[in-house]
XYZ file of C-alpha atoms in Angstrom:
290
model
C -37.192 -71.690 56.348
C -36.368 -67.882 55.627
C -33.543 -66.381 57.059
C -32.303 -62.972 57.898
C -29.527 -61.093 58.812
C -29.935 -58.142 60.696
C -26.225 -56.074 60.974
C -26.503 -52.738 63.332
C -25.000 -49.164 63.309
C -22.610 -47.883 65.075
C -19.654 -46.166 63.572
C -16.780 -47.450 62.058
C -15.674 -50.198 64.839
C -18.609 -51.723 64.112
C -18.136 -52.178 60.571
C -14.820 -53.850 61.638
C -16.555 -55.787 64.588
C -18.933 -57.073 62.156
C -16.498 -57.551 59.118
C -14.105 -59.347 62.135
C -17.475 -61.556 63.101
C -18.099 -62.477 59.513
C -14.236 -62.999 58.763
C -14.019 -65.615 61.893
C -17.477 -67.436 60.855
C -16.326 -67.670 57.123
C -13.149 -69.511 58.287
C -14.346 -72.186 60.426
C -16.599 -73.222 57.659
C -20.032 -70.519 57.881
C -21.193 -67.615 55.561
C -23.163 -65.309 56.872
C -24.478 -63.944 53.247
C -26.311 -66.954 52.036
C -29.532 -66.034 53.495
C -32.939 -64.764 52.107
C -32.571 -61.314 53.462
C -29.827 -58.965 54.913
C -31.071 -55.899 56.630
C -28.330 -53.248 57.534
C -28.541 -49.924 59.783
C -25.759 -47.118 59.262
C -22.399 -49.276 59.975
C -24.271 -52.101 59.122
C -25.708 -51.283 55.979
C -22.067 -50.955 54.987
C -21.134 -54.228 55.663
C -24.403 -55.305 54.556
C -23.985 -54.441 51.224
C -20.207 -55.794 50.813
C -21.386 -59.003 51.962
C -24.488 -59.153 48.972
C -21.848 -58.286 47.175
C -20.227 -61.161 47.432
C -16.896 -59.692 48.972
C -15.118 -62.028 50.776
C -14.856 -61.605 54.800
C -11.716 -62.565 55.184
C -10.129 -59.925 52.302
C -12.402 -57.328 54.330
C -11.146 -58.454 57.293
C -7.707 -58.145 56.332
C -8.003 -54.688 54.357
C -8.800 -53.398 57.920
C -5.638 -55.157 59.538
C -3.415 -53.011 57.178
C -4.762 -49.916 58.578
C -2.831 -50.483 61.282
C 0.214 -50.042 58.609
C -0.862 -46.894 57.307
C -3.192 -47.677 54.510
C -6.374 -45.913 55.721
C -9.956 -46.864 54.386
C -11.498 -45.891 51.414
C -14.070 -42.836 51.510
C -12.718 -42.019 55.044
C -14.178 -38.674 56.497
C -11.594 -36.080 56.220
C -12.545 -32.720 57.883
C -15.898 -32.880 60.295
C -17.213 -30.756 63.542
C -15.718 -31.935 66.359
C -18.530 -29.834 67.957
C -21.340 -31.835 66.396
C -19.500 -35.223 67.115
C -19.426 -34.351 71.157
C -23.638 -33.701 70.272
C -24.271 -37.371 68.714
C -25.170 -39.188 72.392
C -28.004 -36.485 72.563
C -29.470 -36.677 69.565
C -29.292 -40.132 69.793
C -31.076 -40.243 73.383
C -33.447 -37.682 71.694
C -34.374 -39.301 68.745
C -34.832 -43.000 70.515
C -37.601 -41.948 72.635
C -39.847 -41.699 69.579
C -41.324 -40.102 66.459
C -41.149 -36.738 67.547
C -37.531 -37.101 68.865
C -36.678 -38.263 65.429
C -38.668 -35.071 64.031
C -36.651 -32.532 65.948
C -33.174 -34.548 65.140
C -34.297 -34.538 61.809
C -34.980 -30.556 61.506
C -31.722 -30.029 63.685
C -29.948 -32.395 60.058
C -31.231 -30.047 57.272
C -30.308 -26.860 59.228
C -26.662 -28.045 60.332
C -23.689 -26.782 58.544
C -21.445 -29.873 57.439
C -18.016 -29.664 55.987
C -19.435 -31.654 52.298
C -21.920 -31.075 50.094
C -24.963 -34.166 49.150
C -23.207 -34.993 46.166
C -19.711 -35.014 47.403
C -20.713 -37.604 50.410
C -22.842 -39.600 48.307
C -19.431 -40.238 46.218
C -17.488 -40.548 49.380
C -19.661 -43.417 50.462
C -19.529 -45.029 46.748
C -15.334 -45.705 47.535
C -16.289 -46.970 50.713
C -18.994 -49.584 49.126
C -16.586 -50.111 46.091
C -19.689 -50.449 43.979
C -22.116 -48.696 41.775
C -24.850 -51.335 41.426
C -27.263 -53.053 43.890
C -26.212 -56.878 44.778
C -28.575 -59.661 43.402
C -29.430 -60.595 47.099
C -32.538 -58.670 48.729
C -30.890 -56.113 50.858
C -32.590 -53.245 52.621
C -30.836 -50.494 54.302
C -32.553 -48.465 57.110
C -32.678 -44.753 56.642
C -35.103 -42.190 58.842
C -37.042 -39.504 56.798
C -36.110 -36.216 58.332
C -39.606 -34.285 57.814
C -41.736 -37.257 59.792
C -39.175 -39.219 61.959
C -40.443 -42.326 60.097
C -38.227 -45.169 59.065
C -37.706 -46.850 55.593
C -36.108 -49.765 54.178
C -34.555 -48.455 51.088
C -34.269 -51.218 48.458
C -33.549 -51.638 44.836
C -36.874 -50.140 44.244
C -36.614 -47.281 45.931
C -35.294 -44.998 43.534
C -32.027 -44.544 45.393
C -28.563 -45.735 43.531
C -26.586 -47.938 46.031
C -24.579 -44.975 47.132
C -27.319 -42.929 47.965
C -29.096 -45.833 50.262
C -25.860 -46.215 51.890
C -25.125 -43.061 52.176
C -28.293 -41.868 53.684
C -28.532 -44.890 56.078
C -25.173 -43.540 57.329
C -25.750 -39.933 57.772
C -24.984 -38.631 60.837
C -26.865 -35.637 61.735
C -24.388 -32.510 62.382
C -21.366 -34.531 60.611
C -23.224 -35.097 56.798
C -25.626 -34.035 54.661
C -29.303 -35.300 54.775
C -29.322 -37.926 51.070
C -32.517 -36.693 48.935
C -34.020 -39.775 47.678
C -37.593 -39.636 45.581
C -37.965 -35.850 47.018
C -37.560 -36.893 50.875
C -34.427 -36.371 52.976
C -33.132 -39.037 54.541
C -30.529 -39.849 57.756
C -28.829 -42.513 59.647
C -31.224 -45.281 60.824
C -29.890 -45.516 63.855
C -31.825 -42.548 64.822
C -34.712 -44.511 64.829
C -32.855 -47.660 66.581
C -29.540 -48.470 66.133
C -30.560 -52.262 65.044
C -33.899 -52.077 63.823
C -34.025 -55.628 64.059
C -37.951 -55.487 64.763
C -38.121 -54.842 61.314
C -37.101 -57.601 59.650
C -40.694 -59.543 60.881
C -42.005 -62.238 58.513
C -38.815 -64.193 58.023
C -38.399 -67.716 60.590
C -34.683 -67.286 61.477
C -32.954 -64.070 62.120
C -29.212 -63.648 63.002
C -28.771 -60.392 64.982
C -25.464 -58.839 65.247
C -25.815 -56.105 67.669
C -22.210 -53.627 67.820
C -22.259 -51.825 71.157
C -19.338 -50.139 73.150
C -18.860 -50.889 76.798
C -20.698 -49.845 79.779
C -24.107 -48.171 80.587
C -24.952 -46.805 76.824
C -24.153 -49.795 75.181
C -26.173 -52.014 77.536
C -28.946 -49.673 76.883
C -28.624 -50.805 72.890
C -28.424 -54.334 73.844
C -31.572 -53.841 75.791
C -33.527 -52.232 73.099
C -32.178 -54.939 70.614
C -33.570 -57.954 72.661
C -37.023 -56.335 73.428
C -37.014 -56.081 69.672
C -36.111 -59.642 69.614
C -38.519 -61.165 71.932
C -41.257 -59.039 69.865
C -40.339 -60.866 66.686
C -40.211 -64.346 68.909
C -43.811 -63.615 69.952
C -44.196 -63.013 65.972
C -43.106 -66.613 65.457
C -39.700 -66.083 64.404
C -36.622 -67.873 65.853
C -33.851 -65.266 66.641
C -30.283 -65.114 67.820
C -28.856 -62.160 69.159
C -24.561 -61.881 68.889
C -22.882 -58.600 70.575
C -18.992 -58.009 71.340
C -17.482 -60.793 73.449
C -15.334 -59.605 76.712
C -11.913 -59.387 73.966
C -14.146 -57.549 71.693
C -15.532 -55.007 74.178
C -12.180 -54.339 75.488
C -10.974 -53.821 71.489
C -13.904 -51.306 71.182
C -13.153 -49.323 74.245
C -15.036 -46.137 75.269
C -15.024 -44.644 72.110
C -16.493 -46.140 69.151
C -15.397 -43.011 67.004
C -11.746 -43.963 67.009
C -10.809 -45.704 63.694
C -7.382 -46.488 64.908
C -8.967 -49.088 67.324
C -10.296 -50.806 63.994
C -7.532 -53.225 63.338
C -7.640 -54.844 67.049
C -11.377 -54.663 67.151
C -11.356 -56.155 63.860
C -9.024 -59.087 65.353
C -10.691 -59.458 68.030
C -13.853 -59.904 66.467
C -12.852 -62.821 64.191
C -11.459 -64.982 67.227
C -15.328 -64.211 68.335
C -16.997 -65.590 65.254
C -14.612 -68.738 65.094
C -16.094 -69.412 68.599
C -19.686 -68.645 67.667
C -19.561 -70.958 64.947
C -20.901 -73.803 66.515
C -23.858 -71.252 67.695
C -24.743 -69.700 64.646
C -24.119 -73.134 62.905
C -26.741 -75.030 64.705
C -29.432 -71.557 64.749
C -29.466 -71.815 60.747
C -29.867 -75.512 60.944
C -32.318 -76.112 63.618
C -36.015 -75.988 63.380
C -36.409 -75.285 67.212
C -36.409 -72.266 69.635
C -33.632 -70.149 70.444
């Protein structure tokens, strides 16, 4: 049986809700990065590629506890448009209705003035990976060419150091710089969806963690996330789909922006994968539906 992981965007609570989900899993006795393929969006290709790494979930966990004593995370953004922050549900609502959504989000990326240049982001987002080379494990990271709205899965092959694939599966139109990779511009996958879990098809098992903030918006994620789902069920795949518990949602709050909400999301989310264990336990092991 192949298995996936699929880890979503969106922002940096849910790189702690997902480093908080892996911490809690880890402990009562599961690893999430034993598996045949991990496929990370934005936030997620973050954690994605710590995990291949072979970081452990509870040191990653607790790295984001101490923020809440002052240490702040490495490669954090220091100086960005508040402007083109308050713009991000738009182009978001823009670019998920489609190609040519993605198109005009895309031309609205290279035209924006941002507060760093390619190169110094790309090296921003190398101290927040802590590494320069890819991970042994088969990871793909979801990026969205600017010129054609289209998505790709930027691996080892690509032509892209690890930095640059992260980086340009991260970048936020408006707030970074579009990452040139084999002469195309590149930005954040979750443009195109902020899981992309449709696009992990071909492997039998695949673990979904889906971030989302409360209310109306983030139901709309989960909803796009489980249509993807049932699409890959009808595929023949067995998926599981995990999203912030009740603790967890209250943790994230309203504003999934706010980095000092990381350490409390980030506890929260490990009480939620100690619970799931059981879950996500018997998906990996079982050879039925889900």
């Amino acid at each position: 049986m192949r298995k996936a992981l699929v880890l979503s965007g969106g922002g940096p609570l849910a790189v702690a809700w997902a480093c908080g989900m892996a911490a809690g899993l880890a402990r009562a006795g599961v690893a999430l990065n034993p598996v045949d393929f991990i496929l990370g969006t934005s936030a997620g290709a973050i954690v994605g590629v710590l995990l291949a790494s072979g970081r452990d979930p509870s040191e990653l966990a607790d790295a984001i506890l101490a923020e809440a004593s002052g240490v702040p995370p490495p490669g954090a953004m220091r100086d960005y448009s508040s402007a083109a922050l308050l713009r991000l549900p738009e182009l978001f609502a823009m670019s998920h209705g489609g190609t040519a959504g993605c198109i005009d989000v895309g031309s609205y990326a290279l035209s924006a003035t941002v507060s760093e240049t390619e190169t110094d982001y790309v090296d921003r987002m190398q101290r927040v990976i802590g590494t320069q080379e890819w991970p042994d494990a088969d990871i793909g990271l979801v990026a969205v060419d600017t010129a054609n709205g289209t998505p790709a899965i930027l691996r080892r092959d690509s032509g892209a150091t690890i930095a640059a694939a992260v980086a340009a599966s991260c970048c936020l139109p408006g707030l970074s710089p579009p990452v040139t990779i084999a002469g195309r511009r590149y930005m954040d996958g979750g443009m195109r969806s902020t899981a992309n879990a449709d696009l992990a098809a071909g492997f039998d098992a695949i673990l979904v963690l889906c971030f989302h903030s409360p209310g109306q918006p983030g139901e709309r994620i989960l909803t796009r996330v489980r249509a993807q789902a049932e699409t890959l069920r009808h595929g023949g795949a067995r998926v599981c789909v995990l999203s912030p518990d009740p603790a967890s949602l209250a943790a994230i709050g309203s504003r999934a922006m706010d980095v000092a909400r990381r350490p409390d999301v980030v506890r929260a989310a490990s009480a939620q994968g100690a619970a799931d264990v059981d879950r996500v336990r018997e998906f990996f092991d079982s050879q039925g539906s889900v």
